Coordinates of C-alpha atoms in Angstrom, one line a residue:
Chain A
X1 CA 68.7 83.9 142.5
X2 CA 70.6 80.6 142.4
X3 CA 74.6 81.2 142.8
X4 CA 76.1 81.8 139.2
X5 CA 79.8 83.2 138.2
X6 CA 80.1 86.2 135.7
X7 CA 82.4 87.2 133.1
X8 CA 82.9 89.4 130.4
X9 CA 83.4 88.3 126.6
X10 CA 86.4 89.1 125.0
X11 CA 85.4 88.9 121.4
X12 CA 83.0 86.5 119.5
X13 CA 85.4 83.2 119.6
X14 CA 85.9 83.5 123.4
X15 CA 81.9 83.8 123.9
X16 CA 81.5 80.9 121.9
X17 CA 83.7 78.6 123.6
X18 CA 82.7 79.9 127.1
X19 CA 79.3 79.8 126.1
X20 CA 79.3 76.1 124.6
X21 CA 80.0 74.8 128.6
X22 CA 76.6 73.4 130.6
X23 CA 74.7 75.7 132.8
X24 CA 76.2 79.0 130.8
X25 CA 74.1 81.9 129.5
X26 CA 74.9 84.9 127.4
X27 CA 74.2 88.0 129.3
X28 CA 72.3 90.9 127.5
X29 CA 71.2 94.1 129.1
X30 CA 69.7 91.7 131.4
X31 CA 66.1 93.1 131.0
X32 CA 64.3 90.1 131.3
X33 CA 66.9 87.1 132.2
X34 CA 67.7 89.5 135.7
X35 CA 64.2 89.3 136.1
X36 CA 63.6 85.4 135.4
X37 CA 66.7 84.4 137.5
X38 CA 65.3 86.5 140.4
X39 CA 62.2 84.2 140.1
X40 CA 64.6 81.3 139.3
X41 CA 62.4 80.6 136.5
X42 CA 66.1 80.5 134.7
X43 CA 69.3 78.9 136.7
X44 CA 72.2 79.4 134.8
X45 CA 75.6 78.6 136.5
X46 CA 77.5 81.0 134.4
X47 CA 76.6 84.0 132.9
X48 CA 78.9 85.2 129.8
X49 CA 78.5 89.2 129.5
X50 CA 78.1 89.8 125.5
X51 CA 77.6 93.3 125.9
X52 CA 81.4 94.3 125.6
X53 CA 80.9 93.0 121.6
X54 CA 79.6 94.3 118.2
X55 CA 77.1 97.2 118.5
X56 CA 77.5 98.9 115.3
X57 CA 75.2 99.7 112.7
X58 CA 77.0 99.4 109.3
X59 CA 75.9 99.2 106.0
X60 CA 75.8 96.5 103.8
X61 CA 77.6 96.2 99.9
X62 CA 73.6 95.6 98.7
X63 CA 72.3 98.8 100.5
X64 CA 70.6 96.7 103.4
X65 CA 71.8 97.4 107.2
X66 CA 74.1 95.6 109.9
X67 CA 73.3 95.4 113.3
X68 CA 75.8 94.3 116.1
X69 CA 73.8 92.1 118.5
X70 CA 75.1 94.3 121.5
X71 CA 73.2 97.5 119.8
X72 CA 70.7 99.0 122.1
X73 CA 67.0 99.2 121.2
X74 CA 67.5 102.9 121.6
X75 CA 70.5 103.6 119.6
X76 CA 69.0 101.4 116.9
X77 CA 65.0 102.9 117.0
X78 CA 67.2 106.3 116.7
X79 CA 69.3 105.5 114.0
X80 CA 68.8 108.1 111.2
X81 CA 69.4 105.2 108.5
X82 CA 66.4 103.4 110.4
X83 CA 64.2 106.0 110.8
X84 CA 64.2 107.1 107.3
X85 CA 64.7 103.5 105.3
X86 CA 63.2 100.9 108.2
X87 CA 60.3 103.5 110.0
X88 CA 58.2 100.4 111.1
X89 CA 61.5 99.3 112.7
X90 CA 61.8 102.5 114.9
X91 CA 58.3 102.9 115.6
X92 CA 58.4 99.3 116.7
X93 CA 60.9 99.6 119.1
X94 CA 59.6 103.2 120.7
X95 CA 55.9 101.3 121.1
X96 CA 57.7 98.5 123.6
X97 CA 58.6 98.9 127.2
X98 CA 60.1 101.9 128.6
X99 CA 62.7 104.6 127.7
X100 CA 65.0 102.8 130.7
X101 CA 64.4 99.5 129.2
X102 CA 65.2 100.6 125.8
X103 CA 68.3 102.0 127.2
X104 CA 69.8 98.8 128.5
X105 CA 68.3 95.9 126.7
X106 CA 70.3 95.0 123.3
X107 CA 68.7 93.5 120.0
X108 CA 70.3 90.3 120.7
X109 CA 68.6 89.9 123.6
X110 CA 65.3 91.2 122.4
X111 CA 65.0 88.1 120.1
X112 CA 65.3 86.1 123.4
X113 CA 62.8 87.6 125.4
X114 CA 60.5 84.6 127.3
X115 CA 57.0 85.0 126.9
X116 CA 55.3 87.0 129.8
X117 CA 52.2 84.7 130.3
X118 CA 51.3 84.8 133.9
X119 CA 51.3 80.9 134.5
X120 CA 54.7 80.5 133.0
X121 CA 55.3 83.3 135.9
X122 CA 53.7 81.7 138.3
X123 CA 56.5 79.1 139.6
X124 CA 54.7 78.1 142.9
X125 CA 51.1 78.2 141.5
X126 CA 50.9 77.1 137.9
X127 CA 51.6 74.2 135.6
X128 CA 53.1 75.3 132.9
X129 CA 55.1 73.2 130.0
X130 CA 57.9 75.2 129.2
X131 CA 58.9 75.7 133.2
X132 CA 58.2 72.0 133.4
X133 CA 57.8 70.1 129.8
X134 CA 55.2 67.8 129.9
X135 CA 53.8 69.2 133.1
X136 CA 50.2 70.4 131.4
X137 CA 49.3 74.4 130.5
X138 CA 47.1 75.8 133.1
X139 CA 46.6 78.9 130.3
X140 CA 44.2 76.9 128.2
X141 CA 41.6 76.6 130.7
X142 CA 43.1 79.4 132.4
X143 CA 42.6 83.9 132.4
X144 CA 43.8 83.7 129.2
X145 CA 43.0 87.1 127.7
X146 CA 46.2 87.3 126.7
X147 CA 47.2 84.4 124.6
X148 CA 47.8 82.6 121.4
X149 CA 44.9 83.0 118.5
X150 CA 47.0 81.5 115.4
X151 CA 49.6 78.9 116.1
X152 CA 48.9 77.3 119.3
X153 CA 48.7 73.7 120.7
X154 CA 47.7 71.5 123.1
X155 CA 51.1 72.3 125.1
X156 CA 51.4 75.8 125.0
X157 CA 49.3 78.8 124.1
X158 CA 51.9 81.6 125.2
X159 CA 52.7 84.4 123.0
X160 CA 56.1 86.4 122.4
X161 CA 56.4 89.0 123.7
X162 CA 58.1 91.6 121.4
X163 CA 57.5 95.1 119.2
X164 CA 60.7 94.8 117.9
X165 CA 60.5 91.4 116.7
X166 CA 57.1 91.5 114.3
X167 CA 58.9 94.8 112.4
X168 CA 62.3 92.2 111.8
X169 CA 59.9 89.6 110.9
X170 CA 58.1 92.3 108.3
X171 CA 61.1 93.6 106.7
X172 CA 62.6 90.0 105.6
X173 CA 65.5 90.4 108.2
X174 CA 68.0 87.9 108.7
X175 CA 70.1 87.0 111.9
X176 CA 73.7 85.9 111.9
X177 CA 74.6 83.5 114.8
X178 CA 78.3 81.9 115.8
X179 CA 79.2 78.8 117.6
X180 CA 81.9 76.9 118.4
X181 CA 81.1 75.2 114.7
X182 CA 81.7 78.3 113.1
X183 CA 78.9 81.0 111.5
X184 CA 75.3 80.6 110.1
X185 CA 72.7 82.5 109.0
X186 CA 68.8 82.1 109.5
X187 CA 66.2 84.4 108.2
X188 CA 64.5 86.2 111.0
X189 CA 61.2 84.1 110.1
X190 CA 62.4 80.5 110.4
X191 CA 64.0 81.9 114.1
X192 CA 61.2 81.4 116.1
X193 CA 59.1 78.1 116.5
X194 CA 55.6 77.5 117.0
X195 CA 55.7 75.6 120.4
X196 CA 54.1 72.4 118.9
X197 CA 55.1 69.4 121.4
X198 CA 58.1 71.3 122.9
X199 CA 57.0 75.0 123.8
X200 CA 60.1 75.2 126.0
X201 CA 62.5 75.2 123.0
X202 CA 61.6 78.8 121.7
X203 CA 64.5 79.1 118.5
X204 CA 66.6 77.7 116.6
X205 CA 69.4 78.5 118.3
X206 CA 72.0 74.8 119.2
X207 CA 73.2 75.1 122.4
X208 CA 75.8 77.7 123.2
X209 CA 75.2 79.8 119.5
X210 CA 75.1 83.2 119.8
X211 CA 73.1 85.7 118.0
X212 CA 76.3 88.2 116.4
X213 CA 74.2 90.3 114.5
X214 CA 70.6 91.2 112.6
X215 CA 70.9 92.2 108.6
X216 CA 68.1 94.0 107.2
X217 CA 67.7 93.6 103.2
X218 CA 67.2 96.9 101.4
X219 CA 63.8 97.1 100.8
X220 CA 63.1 100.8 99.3
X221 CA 59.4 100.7 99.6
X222 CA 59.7 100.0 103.5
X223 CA 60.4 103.9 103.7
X224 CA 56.3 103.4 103.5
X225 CA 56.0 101.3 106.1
X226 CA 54.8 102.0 110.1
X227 CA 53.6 99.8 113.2
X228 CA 50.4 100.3 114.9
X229 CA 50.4 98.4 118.9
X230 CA 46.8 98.3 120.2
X231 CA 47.2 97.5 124.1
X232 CA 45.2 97.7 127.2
X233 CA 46.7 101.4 128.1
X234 CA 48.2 103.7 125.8
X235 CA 52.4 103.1 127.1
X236 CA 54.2 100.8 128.8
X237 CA 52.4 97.6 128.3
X238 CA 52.3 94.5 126.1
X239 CA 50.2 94.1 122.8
X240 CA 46.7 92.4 122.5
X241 CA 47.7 92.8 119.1
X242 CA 50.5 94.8 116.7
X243 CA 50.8 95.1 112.9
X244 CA 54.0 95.6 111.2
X245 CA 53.7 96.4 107.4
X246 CA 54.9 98.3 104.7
X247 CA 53.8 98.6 101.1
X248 CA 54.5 99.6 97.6
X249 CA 51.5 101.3 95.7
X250 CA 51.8 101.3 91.9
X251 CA 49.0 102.9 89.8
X252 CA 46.6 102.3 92.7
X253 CA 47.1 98.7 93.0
X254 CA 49.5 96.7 95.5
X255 CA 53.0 95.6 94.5
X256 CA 55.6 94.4 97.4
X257 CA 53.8 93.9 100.6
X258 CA 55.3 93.0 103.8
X259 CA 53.1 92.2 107.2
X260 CA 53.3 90.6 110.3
X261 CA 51.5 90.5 113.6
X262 CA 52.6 90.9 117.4
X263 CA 50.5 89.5 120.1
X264 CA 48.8 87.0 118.3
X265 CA 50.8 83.4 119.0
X266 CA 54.0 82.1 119.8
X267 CA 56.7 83.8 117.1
X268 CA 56.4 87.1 115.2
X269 CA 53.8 85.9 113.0
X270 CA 54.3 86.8 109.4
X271 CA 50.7 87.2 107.3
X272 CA 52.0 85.6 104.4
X273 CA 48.2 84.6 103.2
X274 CA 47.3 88.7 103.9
X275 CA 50.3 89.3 101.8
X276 CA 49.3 87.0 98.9
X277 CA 45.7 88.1 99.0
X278 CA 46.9 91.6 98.4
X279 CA 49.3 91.6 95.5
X280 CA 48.3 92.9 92.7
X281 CA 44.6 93.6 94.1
X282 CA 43.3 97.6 94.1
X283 CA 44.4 99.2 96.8
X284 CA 41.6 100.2 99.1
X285 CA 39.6 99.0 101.8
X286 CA 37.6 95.9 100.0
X287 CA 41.2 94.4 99.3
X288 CA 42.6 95.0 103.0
X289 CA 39.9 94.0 104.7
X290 CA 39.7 90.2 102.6
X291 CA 43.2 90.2 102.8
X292 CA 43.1 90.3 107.1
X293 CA 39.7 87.6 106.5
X294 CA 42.2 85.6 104.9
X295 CA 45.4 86.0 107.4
X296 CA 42.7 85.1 110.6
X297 CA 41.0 82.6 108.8
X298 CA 42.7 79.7 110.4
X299 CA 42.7 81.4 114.0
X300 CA 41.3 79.5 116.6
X301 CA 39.9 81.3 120.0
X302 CA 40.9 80.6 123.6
X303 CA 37.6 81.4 126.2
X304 CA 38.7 84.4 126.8
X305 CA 40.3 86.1 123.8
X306 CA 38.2 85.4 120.4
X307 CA 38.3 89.6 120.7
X308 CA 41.7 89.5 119.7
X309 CA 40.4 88.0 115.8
X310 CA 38.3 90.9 114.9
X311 CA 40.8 93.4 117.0
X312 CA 43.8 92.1 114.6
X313 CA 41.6 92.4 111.4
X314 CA 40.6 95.7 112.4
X315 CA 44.1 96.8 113.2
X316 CA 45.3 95.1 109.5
X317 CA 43.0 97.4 107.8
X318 CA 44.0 100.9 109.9
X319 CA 47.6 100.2 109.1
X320 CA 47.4 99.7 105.6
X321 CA 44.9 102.8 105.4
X322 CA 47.5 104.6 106.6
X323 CA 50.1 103.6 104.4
X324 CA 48.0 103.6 101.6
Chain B
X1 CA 86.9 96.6 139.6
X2 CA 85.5 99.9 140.6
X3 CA 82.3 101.9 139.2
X4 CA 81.8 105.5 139.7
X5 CA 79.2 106.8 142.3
X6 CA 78.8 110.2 141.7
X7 CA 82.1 110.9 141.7
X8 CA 83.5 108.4 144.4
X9 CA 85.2 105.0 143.0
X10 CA 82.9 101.9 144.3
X11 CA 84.2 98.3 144.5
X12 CA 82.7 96.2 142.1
X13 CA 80.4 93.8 144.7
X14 CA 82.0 90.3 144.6
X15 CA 78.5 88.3 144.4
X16 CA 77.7 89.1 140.6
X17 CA 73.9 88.5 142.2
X18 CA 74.0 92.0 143.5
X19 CA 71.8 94.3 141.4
X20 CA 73.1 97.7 140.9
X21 CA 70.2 98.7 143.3
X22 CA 70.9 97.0 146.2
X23 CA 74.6 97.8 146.3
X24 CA 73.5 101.4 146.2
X25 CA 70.8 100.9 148.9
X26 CA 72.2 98.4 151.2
X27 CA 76.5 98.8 150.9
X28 CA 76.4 102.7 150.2
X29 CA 73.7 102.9 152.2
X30 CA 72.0 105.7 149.3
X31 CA 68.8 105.1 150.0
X32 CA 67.7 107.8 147.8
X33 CA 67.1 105.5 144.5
X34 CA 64.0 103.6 145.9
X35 CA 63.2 99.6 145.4
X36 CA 59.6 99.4 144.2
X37 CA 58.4 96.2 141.8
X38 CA 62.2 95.0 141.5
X39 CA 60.7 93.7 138.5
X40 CA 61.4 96.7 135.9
X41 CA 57.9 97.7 136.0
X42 CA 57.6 100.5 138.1
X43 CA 61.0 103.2 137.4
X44 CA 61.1 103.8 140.8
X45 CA 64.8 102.7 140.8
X46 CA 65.9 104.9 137.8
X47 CA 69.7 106.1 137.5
X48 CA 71.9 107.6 135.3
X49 CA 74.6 105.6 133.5
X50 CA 76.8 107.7 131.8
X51 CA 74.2 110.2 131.5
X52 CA 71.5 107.4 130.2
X53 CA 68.4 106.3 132.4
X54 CA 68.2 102.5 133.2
X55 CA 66.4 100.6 135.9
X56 CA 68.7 100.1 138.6
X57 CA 66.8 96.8 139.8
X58 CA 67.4 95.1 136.8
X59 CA 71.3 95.4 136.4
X60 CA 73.8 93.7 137.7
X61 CA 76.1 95.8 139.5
X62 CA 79.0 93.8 138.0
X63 CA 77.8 94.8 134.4
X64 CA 78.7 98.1 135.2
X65 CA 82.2 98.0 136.0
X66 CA 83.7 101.3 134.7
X67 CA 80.9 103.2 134.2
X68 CA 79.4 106.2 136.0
X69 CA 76.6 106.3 137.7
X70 CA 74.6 109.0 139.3
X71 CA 71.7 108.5 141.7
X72 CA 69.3 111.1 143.1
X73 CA 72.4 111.9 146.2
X74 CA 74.6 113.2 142.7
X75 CA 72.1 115.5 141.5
X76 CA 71.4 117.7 144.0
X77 CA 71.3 117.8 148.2
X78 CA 69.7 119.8 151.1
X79 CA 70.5 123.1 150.3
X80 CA 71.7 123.0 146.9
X81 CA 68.3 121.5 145.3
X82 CA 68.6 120.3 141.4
X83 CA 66.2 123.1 139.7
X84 CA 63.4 120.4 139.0
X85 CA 63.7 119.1 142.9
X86 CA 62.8 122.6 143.7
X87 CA 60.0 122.7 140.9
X88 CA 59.0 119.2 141.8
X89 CA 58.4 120.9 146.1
X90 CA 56.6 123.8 143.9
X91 CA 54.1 122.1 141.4
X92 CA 53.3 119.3 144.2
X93 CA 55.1 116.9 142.3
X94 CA 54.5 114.2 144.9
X95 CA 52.3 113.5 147.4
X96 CA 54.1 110.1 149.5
X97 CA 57.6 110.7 147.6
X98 CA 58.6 107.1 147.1
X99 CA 58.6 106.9 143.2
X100 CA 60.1 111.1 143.3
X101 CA 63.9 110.2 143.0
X102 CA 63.5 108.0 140.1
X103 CA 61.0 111.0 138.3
X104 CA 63.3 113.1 139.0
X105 CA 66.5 111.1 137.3
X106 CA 64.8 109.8 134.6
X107 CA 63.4 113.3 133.6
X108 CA 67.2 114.6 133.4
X109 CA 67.9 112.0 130.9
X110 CA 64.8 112.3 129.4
X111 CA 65.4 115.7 128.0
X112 CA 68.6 114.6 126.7
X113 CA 67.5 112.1 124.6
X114 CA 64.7 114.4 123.3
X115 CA 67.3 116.9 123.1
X116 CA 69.4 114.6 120.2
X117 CA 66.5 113.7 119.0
X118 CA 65.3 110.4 120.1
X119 CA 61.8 110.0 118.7
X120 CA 58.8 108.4 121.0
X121 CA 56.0 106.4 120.0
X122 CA 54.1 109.5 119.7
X123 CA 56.4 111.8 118.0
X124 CA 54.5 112.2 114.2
X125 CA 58.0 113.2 111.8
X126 CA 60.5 110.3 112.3
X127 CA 63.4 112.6 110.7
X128 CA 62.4 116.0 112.2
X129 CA 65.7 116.4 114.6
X130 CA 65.2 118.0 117.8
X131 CA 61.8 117.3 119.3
X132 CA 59.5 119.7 121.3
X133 CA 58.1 118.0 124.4
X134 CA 54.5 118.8 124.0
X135 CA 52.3 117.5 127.0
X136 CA 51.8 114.2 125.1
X137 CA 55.4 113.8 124.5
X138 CA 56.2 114.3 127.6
X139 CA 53.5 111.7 129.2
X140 CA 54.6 109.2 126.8
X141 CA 58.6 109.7 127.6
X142 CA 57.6 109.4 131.0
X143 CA 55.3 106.3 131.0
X144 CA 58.0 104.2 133.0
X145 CA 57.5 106.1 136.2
X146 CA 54.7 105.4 137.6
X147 CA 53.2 107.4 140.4
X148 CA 50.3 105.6 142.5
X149 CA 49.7 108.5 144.0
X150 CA 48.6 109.9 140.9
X151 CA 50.8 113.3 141.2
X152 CA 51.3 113.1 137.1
X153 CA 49.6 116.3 136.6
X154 CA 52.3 118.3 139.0
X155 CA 55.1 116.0 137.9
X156 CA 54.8 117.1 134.1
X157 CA 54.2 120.4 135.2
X158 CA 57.5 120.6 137.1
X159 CA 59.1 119.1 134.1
X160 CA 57.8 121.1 131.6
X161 CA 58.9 124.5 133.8
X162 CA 62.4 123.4 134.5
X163 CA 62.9 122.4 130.9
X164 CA 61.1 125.0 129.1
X165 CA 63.2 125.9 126.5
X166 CA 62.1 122.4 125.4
X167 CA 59.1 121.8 126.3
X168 CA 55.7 124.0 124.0

């Protein structure tokens, strides 16, 4: 690790003006910056420690939920609230990583995780345009299993990383964020970016804005709602592909309907054409099974992972089985 | 600036490079919490924080300034063997040892959590309470201790004699 000074947040206004200087990071759990810093894929100068502020989970006037940044991903997968009203949420969170992981890493920091392609990794060995814009992406012609089927270009072909992430994209969340020009809000969808010409800039997020908290909507029909991760072993490991849904059934035929997919390109990637090939259709296997034709239409293979288009059709239609 | 080490107050390391593992293994020289990946993939370096399991490798020991921390050394000792040490010796729970210490504190927590009810990607009722660690359950809450020795079969049963009352 480069040399880098620490310290600990006060509150939300002193994060945001420590966080505003050049070379300073905001310090999660640490799950994943500890690691890049170790491989000096990251150099920060500063680290600010954000853990110290909001990890509550409070409910909202409207019935939705509230979600300090600084939560856990284990205190919010247990939450009975969650369980109960958000299931795809916990089940989301309990398919990634490992209990220890889940222990320290916070929801803020989820949102921020870097994807895990090996040639973005590979600092010695690899070209890779978000370690080095405008360096090339060694993935496209590369082992690259693993990558981006919807969303991907000529720059980049990486894929995010998180469970968490495609149930917050599912349920409509929204994330509140602070800086030194006062508060914002984003919905959880428009957080992301597709890496487009500029696969190192990953969010939204100005420089030195802080991610305060994560709102769910209520959304009574997501009590119907569950994630399914399909992954090369059975724990502990990244998804080929993940569906997030829930749906509302009324006299057999779809109402509300709310998916998105994991593992499949750069951001949480919400199946908004699934979603409007579903509404008001029957609700069996003919209408899921057009609706994933219609979500995966526009994907595009790599040489090594045109499995991953079937794979996430296949997946579409198991999870809304379920829930149906 | 000091964190707890089972029991004893620590200095908090000046260089906020040090990860919590390394000022165990190399200051305190407690050599029992073991360096495998360094990279969070292996739970070879798993402690207790306040009771909770993290990955020692991946935390800054200057994150955990007040906190208390109990390492392999706090659980149990030559002689006074933690109850799942000895069933770990019993149920060949290891064959080279390396990844044991961190099997052995991330099991204590383990049960905890299933204890207040934390559910796992393979537990079926979200909002059943208290969950019984069947063998899957138990393999699943495990999953981030690996063994490349492939002692899992005496590991979970060690567990699942220790813990009975919460194990099937």
């Amino acid at each position: 690790m480069t040399p880098f000074g620490y310290s600990r947040a006060q509150d939300v206004a002193d994060a945001v003006r420590r966080g505003g200087e050049a070379g300073t990071m905001y310090l999660g759990g640490g799950t994943n910056l500890v690691d890049l810093m170790r491989e000096t894929i990251e150099r920060p100068t500063m680290l600010v420690d954000v853990t110290g502020l909001s990890r509550d989970i409070t409910e909202t006037p409207d019935g939705g939920l509230r979600i300090g940044a600084a939560a856990r991903n284990t205190a919010l997968a247990e939450d009975r609230r969650v369980r109960t009203r958000y299931p795809v949420l916990t089940r989301a969170i309990v398919a990634g990583a490992s209990a220890q992981i889940r222990n320290m890493a916070t929801v803020g920091g989820n949102l921020l995780q870097r994807t895990r392609c090996g040639y973005f990794y590979d600092d010695d060995g690899s070209r890779c345009n978000k370690r080095a814009p405008g360096q090339g992406c060694d993935a496209i012609e590369g082992f690259n299993r693993n990558h981006a089927i919807l969303g991907a270009s000529s720059a980049c072909v990486a894929v995010h990383p998180s469970d968490m992430c495609v149930a917050l994209a599912a349920l409509d969340a929204v994330v509140h964020l602070e800086s030194s020009a006062g508060p914002r809000v984003l919905r959880f969808t428009d957080f992301h970016r597709l890496p487009g010409d500029h696969p190192q800039i990953e969010t939204m997020l100005q420089p030195g804005e802080l991610i305060t908290a994560i709102e769910l909507p209520p959304l009574p029909f997501a009590r119907r709602s569950t994630y399914r991760k399909v992954r090369d072993r059975s724990s502990y490991a990244f998804a080929l592909v993940s569906v997030a849904a829930a749906i509302e059934i009324e006299n057999g035929r779809v109402g509300a309907v709310r998916i998105a997919l994991g593992g499949v390109a750069h951001k949480p990637w919400r199946a908004s054409k699934a979603e409007a090939a579903l509404r008001g259709q029957p609700a069996n296997a003919a209408s899921f099974a057009a609706a994933a034709e219609a979500e995966l239409a526009d994907a595009r293979p790599l040489k090594d992972n045109g499995f991953k288009i079937a794979l996430a059709k296949r997946a579409i239609v198991a999870v809304l089985e379920t829930l149906a | 600036m000091a964190i707890t080490i089972n029991g004893d107050a620590v200095s908090v390391p000046d260089d906020p490079r040090v990860s919590l593992l390394d000022l165990l293994r190399e200051d305190l020289r407690l050599t029992g919490t073991k360096k495998g990946c360094n990279q969070g993939a292996c739970g070879a370096c798993t402690v207790l924080v306040d009771g909770e399991r993290i990955l020692s490798c991946l935390a800054l020991a200057v994150q955990y300034d007040g906190r208390a921390i109990t390492t392999i050394e706090g659980l149990g000792a030559a002689g006074a063997l933690h109850p799942l040490q000895q069933a770990f010796i019993e149920h060949d729970g290891f064959q080279c040892g390396y990844c044991t210490p961190g099997q052995i504190c991330s099991a204590v927590a383990m049960v905890a959590e299933a204890r207040r009810g934390v559910p796992s990607h393979v537990t079926g009722d979200l909002d059943a309470g208290a969950i019984t660690l069947t063998h899957d359950e138990l393999r699943e809450r495990m999953s981030g201790n690996l063994c490349r020795c492939g002692a899992h079969n005496g590991i979970m049963a060690a567990i699942a004699e220790t813990f009975a009352e919460a194990a099937e």
